Coordinates of C-alpha atoms and ligand atoms in Angstrom, one line a residue:
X555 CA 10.5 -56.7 -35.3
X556 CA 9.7 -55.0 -38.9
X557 CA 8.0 -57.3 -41.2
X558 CA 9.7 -55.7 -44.1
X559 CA 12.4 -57.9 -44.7
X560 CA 10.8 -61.0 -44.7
X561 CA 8.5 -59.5 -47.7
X562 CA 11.6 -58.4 -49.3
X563 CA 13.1 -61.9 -49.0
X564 CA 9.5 -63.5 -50.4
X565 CA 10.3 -61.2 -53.2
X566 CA 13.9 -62.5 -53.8
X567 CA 13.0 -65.7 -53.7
X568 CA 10.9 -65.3 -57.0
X569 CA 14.0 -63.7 -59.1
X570 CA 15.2 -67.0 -60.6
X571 CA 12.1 -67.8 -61.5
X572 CA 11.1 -64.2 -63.5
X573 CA 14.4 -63.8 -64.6
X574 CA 15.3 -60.8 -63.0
X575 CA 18.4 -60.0 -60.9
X576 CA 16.4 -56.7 -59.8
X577 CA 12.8 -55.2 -59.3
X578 CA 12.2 -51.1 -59.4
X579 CA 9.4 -50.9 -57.8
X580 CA 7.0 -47.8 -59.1
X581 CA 3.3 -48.7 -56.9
X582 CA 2.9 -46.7 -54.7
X583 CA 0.8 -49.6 -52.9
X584 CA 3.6 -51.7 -53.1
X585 CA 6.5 -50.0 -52.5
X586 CA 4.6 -49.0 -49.1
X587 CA 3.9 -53.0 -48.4
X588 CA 7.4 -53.5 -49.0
X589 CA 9.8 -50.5 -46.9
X590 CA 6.8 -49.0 -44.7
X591 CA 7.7 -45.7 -46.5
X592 CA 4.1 -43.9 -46.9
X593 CA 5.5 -41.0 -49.2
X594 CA 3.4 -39.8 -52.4
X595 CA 6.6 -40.5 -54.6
X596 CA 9.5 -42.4 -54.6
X597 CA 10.6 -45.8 -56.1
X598 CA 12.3 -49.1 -54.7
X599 CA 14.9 -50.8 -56.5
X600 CA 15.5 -54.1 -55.0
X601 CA 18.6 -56.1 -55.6
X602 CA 19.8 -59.5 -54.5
X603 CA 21.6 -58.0 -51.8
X604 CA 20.2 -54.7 -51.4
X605 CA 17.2 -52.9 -50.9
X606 CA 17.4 -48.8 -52.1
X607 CA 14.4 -46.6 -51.5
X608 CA 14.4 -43.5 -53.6
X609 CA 12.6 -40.4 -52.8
X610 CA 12.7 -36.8 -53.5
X611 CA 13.9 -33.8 -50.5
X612 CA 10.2 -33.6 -49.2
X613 CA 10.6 -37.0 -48.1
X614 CA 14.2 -37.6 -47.0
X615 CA 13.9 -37.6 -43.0
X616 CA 10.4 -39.1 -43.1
X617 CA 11.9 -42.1 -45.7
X618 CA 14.7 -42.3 -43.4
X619 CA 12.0 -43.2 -40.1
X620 CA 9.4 -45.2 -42.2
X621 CA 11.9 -47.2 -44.0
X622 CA 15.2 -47.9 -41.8
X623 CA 15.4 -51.5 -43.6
X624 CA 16.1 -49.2 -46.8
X625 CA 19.2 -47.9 -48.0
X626 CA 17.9 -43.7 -49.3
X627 CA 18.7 -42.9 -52.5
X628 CA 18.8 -38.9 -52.3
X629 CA 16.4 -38.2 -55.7
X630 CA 17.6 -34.7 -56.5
X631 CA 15.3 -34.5 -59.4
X632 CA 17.9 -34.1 -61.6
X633 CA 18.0 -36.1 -65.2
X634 CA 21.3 -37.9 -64.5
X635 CA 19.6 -38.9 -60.6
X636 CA 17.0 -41.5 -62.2
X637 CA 21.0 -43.1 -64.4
X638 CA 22.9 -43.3 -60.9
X639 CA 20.0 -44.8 -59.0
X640 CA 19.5 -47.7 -61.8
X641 CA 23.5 -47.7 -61.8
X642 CA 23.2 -49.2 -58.2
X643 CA 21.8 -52.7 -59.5
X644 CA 24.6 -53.0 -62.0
X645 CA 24.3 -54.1 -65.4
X646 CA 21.5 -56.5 -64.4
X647 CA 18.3 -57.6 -65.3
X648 CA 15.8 -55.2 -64.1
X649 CA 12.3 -56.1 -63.6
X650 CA 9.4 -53.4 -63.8
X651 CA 6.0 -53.1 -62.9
X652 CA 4.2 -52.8 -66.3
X653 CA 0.5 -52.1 -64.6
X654 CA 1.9 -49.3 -63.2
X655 CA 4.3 -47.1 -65.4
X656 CA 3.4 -44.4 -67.9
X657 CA 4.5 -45.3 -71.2
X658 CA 6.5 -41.8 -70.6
X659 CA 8.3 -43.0 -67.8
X660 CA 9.3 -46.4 -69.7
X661 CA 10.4 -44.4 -72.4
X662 CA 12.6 -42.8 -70.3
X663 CA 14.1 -45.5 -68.4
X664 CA 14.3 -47.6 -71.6
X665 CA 16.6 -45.6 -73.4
X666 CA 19.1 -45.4 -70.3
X667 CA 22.6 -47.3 -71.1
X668 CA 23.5 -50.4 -68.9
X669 CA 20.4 -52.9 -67.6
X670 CA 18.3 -54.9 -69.6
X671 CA 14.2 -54.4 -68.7
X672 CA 11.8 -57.1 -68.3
X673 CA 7.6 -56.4 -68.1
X674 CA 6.6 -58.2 -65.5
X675 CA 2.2 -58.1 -64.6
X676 CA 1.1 -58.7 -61.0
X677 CA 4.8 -59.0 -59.4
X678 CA 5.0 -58.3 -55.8
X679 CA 0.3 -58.4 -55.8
X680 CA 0.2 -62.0 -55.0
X681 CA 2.7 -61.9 -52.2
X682 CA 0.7 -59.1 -51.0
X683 CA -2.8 -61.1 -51.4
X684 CA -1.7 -63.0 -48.0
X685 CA -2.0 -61.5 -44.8
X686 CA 0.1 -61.7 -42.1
X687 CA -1.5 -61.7 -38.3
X688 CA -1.0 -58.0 -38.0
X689 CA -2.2 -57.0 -41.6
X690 CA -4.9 -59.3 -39.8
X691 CA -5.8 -56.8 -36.8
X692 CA -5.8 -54.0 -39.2
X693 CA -8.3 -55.3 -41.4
X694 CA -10.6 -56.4 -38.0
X695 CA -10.4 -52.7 -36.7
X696 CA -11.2 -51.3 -40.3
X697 CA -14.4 -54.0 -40.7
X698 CA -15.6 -53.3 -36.7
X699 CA -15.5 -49.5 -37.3
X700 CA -17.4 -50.5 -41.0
X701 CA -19.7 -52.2 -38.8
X702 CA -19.9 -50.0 -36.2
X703 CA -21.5 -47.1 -39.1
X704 CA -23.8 -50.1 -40.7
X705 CA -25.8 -49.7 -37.3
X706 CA -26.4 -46.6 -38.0
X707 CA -28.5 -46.9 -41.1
X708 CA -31.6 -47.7 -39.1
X709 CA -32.0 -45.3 -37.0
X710 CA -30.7 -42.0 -39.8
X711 CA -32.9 -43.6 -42.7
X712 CA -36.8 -41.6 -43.0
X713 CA -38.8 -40.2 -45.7
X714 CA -37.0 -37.0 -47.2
X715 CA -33.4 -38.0 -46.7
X716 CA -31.2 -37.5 -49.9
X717 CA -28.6 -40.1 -50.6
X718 CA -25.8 -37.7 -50.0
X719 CA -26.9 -36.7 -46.4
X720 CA -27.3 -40.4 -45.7
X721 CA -23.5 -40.8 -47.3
X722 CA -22.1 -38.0 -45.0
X723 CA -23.5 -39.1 -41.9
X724 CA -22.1 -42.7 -42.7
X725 CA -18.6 -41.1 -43.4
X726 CA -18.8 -38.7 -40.7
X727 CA -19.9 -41.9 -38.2
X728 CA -16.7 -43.6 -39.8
X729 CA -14.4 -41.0 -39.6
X730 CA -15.3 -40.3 -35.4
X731 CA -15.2 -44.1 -35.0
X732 CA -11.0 -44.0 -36.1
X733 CA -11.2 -44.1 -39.5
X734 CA -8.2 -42.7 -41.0
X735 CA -10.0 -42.3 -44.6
X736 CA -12.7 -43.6 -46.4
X737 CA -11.4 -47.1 -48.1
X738 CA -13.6 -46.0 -51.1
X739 CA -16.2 -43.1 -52.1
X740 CA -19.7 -44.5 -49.7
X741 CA -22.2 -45.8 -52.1
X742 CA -25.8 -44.8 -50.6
X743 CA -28.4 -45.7 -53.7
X744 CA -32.0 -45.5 -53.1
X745 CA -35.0 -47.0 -55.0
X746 CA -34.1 -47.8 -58.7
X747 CA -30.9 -46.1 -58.6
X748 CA -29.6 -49.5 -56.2
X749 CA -29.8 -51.3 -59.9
X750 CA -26.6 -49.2 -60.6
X751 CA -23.9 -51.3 -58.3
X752 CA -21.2 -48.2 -58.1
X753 CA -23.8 -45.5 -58.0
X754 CA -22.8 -41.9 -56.5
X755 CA -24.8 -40.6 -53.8
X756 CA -26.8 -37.9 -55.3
X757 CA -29.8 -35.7 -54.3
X758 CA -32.4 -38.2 -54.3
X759 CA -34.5 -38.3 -51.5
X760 CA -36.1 -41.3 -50.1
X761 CA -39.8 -42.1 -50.4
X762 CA -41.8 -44.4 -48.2
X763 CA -41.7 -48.2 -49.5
X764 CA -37.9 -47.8 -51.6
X765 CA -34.5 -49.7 -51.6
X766 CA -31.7 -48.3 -49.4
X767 CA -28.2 -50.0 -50.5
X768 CA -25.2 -49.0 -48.7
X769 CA -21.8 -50.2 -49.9
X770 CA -19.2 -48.6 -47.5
X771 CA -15.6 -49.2 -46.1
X772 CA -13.1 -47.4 -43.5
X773 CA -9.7 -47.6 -43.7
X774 CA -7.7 -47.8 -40.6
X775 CA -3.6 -48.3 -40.3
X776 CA -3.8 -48.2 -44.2
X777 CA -5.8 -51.3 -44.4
X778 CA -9.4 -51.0 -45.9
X779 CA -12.4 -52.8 -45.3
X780 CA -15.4 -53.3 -47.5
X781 CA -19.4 -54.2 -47.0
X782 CA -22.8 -54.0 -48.3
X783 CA -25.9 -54.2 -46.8
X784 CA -29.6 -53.7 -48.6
X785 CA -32.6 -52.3 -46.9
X786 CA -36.1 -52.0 -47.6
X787 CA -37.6 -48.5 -45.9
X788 CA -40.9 -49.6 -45.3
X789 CA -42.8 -53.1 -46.1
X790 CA -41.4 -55.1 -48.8
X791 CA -43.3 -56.2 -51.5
X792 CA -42.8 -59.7 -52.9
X793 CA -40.5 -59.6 -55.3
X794 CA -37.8 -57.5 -53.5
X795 CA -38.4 -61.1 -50.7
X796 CA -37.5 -62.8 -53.6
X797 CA -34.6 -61.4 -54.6
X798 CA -32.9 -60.5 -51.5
X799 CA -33.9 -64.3 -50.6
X800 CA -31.8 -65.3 -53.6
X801 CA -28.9 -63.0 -53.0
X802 CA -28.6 -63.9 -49.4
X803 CA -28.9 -67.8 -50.3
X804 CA -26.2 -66.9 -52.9
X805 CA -23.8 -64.9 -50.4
X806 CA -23.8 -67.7 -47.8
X807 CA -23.3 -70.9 -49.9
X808 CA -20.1 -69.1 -51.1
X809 CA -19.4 -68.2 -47.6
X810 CA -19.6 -71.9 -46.4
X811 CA -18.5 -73.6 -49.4
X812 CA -14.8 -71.6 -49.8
X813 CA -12.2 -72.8 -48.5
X814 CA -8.5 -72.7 -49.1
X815 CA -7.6 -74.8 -52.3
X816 CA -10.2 -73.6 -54.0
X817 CA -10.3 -72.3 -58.0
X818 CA -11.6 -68.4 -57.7
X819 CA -13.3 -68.7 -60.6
X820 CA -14.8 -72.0 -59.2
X821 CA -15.7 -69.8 -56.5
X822 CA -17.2 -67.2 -58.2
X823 CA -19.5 -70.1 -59.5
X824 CA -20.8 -70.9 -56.3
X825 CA -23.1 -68.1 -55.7
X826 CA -23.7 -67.4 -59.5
X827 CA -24.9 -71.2 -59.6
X828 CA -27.7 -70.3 -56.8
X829 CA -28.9 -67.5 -58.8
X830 CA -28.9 -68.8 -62.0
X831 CA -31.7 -71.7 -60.3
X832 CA -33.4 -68.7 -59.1
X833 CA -34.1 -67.6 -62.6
X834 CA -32.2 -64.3 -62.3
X835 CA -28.2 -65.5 -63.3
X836 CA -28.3 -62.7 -66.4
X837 CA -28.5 -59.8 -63.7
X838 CA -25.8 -60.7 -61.7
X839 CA -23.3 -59.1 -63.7
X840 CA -20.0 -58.6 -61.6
X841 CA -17.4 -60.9 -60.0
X842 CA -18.7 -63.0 -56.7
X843 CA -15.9 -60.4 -54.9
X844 CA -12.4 -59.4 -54.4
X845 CA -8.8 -59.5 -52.4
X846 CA -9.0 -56.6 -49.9
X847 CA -5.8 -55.2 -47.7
X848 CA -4.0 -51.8 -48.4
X849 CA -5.8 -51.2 -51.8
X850 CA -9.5 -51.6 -51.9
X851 CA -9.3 -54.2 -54.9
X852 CA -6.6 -55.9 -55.0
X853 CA -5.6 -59.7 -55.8
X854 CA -7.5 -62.4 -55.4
X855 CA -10.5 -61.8 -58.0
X856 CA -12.9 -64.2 -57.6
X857 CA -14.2 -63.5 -61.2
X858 CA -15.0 -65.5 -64.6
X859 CA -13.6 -63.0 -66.6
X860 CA -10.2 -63.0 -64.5
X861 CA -7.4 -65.5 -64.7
X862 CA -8.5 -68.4 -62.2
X863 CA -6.2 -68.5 -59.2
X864 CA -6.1 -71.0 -56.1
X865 CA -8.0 -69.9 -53.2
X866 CA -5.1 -69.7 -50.1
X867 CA -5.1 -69.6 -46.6
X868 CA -4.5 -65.7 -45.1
X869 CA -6.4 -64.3 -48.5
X870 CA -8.4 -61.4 -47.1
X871 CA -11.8 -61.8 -49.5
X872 CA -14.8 -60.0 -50.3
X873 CA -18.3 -62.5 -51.1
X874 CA -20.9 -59.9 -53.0
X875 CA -23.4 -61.3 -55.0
X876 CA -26.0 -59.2 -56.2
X877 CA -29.1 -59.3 -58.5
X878 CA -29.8 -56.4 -60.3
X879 CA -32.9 -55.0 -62.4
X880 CA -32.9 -51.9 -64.5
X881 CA -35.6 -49.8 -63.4
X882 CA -36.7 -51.5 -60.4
X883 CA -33.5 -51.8 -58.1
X884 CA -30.9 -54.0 -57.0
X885 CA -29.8 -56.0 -53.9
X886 CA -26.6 -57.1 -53.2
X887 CA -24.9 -58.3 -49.9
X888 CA -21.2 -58.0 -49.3
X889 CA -19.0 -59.2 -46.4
X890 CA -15.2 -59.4 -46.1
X891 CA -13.7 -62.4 -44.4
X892 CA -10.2 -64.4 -44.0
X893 CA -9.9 -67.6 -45.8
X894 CA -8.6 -70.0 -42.7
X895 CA -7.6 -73.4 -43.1
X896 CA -10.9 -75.0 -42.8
X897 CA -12.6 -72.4 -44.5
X898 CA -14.1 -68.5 -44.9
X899 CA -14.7 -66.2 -41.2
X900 CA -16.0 -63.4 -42.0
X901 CA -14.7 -59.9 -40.0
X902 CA -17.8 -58.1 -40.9
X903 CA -20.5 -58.9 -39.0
X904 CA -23.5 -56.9 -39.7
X905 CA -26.7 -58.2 -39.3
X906 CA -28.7 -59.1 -42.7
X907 CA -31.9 -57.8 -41.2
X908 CA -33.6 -56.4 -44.4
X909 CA -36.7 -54.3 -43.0
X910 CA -36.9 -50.6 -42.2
X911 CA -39.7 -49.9 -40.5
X912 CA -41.5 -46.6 -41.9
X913 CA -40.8 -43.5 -39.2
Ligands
ZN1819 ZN1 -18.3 -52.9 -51.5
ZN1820 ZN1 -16.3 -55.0 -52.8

């Protein structure tokens, strides 16, 4: 049984309420929650009665497999194609995906005779910030094969290893273990360079007594998964205790706290709160984490910078607190976990086990 048209119903049911008789559909992300059709191109106009997928010849037969719960509009690429395919929602009242049209392509559709457009922000992300039970088992394998590399790191880490070789062997680990992709470019960052929390792996090699932060995902039946762990290659001096003391204090009173009903930005307080006591809340400068499924960030953002949302059950959620100092390094630990009705699991399970030994 296709879950498709139950999303596509979820959708309708939210028409009234935006004011919209219609939704074209231009993300790729989306359009691929909603019909199953993987294609790099094509668009979904969605009516209250029927659901058209539009895609160009590359794409026919594989649009007509991935997406029977779609009627196919044949895109011939022609300049009248992108007219008829509006034409088939009637003179209605067409809602678009403004995070994720060029102003070119509004232009365009803009100026064609018929429908009147409505911007609509963050249409089809929240519906899509839920997870259903097999959305579920994706995310599981994606986070075990995640896991599965973090083991790893031990054993490849020694003195004279750059960054990028660690990377590789991390994505090459991921990629043998069933990983259809890389959810996101492997962060390896060693010594100060871990105070830069999206480094790029670089040619840095690794001296006795440094940082090692790894911040990796794999992506398995299009769903992505997302951790961090921080390691000390050799024996830690005090303040590196401290701080990954803090961090992991931090990461697990969010963990245990969360629940479903919860504000995210209330949530993003919870481990900022810890830190802040620890005398360090200035260099923790991101959001406490972020929603997780087919798209690496996606909705919820558990951010004070972000519109607050309620916590809900079946919200797939990252919890990364981090402390960061310029010049001497950063720690931060991530996991990713399912918000459940009493509270947070988490589907990464990597230990927290900070210490290297030297080799
Ligand atoms: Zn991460
Ligand atoms: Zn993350």
């Amino acid at each position: 049984m296709s879950d498709f048209p139950a999303r596509i119903d979820a959708l309708r049911s939210r028409f009234s309420a935006w004011e919209i008789d219609a939704l074209l559909v231009t993300s790729p992300t989306n359009r691929l929650w909603l019909s199953g059709f993987a294609g790099s191109a094509g668009s979904l106009l969605i009516t209250g009665s029927h659901a058209i997928l539009s895609t160009d010849s590359r794409y026919w037969e594989q649009a007509a497999l991935q997406a029977p719960d779609f009627e196919l509009f044949q895109d011939g690429r022609r300049p009248a194609d992108l007219e008829s395919f509006i034409q088939r929602a009637g003179s209605a009242r067409i809602g678009v995906e403004a995070n994720h049209m060029t102003l070119a392509d509004g232009e365009t559709l803009f100026a064609l005779k018929g429908p009147s457009w409505k911007l609509l922000a963050d249409a089809v992300e929240p519906l899509r910030a839920i997870k259903d039970p097999g959305e579920l088992e994706k995310m599981q394998a994606a986070a075990s094969i995640t896991d599965s590399a973090m083991a790893q790191v031990p054993a490849l880490v020694q003195t004279g290893i750059s960054e990028s070789e660690l990377a590789w062997a991390l994505e090459k680990h991921m990629r043998e273990a069933g990983a259809e992709k890389l959810a996101f470019e492997t962060i390896v960052a060693f010594g100060p360079h871990s105070a830069r929390p999206h480094h790029r792996p670089g040619d840095r090699r690794l001296s006795p007594n440094e940082i090692v932060l790894v911040d990796m995902g794999a992506a398995r039946y299009g769903y992505c998964s997302d951790m961090t762990r921080t390691f000390f290659f050799g024996t830690p001096d005090e303040r590196f205790q401290t701080i990954f003391g803090a961090v992991l204090a931090a990461e697990q009173a969010a963990i245990e706290q969360l629940r479903p009903g919860y504000d995210s930005q209330a949530g993003h307080a919870l481990a900022a709160d810890v830190i802040a006591a620890t005398g360090y809340g200035e260099y923790f400068g991101h959001g406490l984490g972020h929603g997780v499924g087919l798209d690496i960030h996606e909705a919820p953002f558990l951010s004070p910078t972000r519109t607050a949302v309620t916590l809900e059950r079946g919200m797939t959620i990252t919890i990364e607190p981090g402390i960061y100092l310029p010049g001497w390094g950063g720690v931060r630990i991530e996991d990713l976990g399912v918000l459940e009705h009493d509270g947070l699991r988490c589907i990464s399970t990597s230990p927290k086990i900070p210490v290297i030994p030297l080799s």
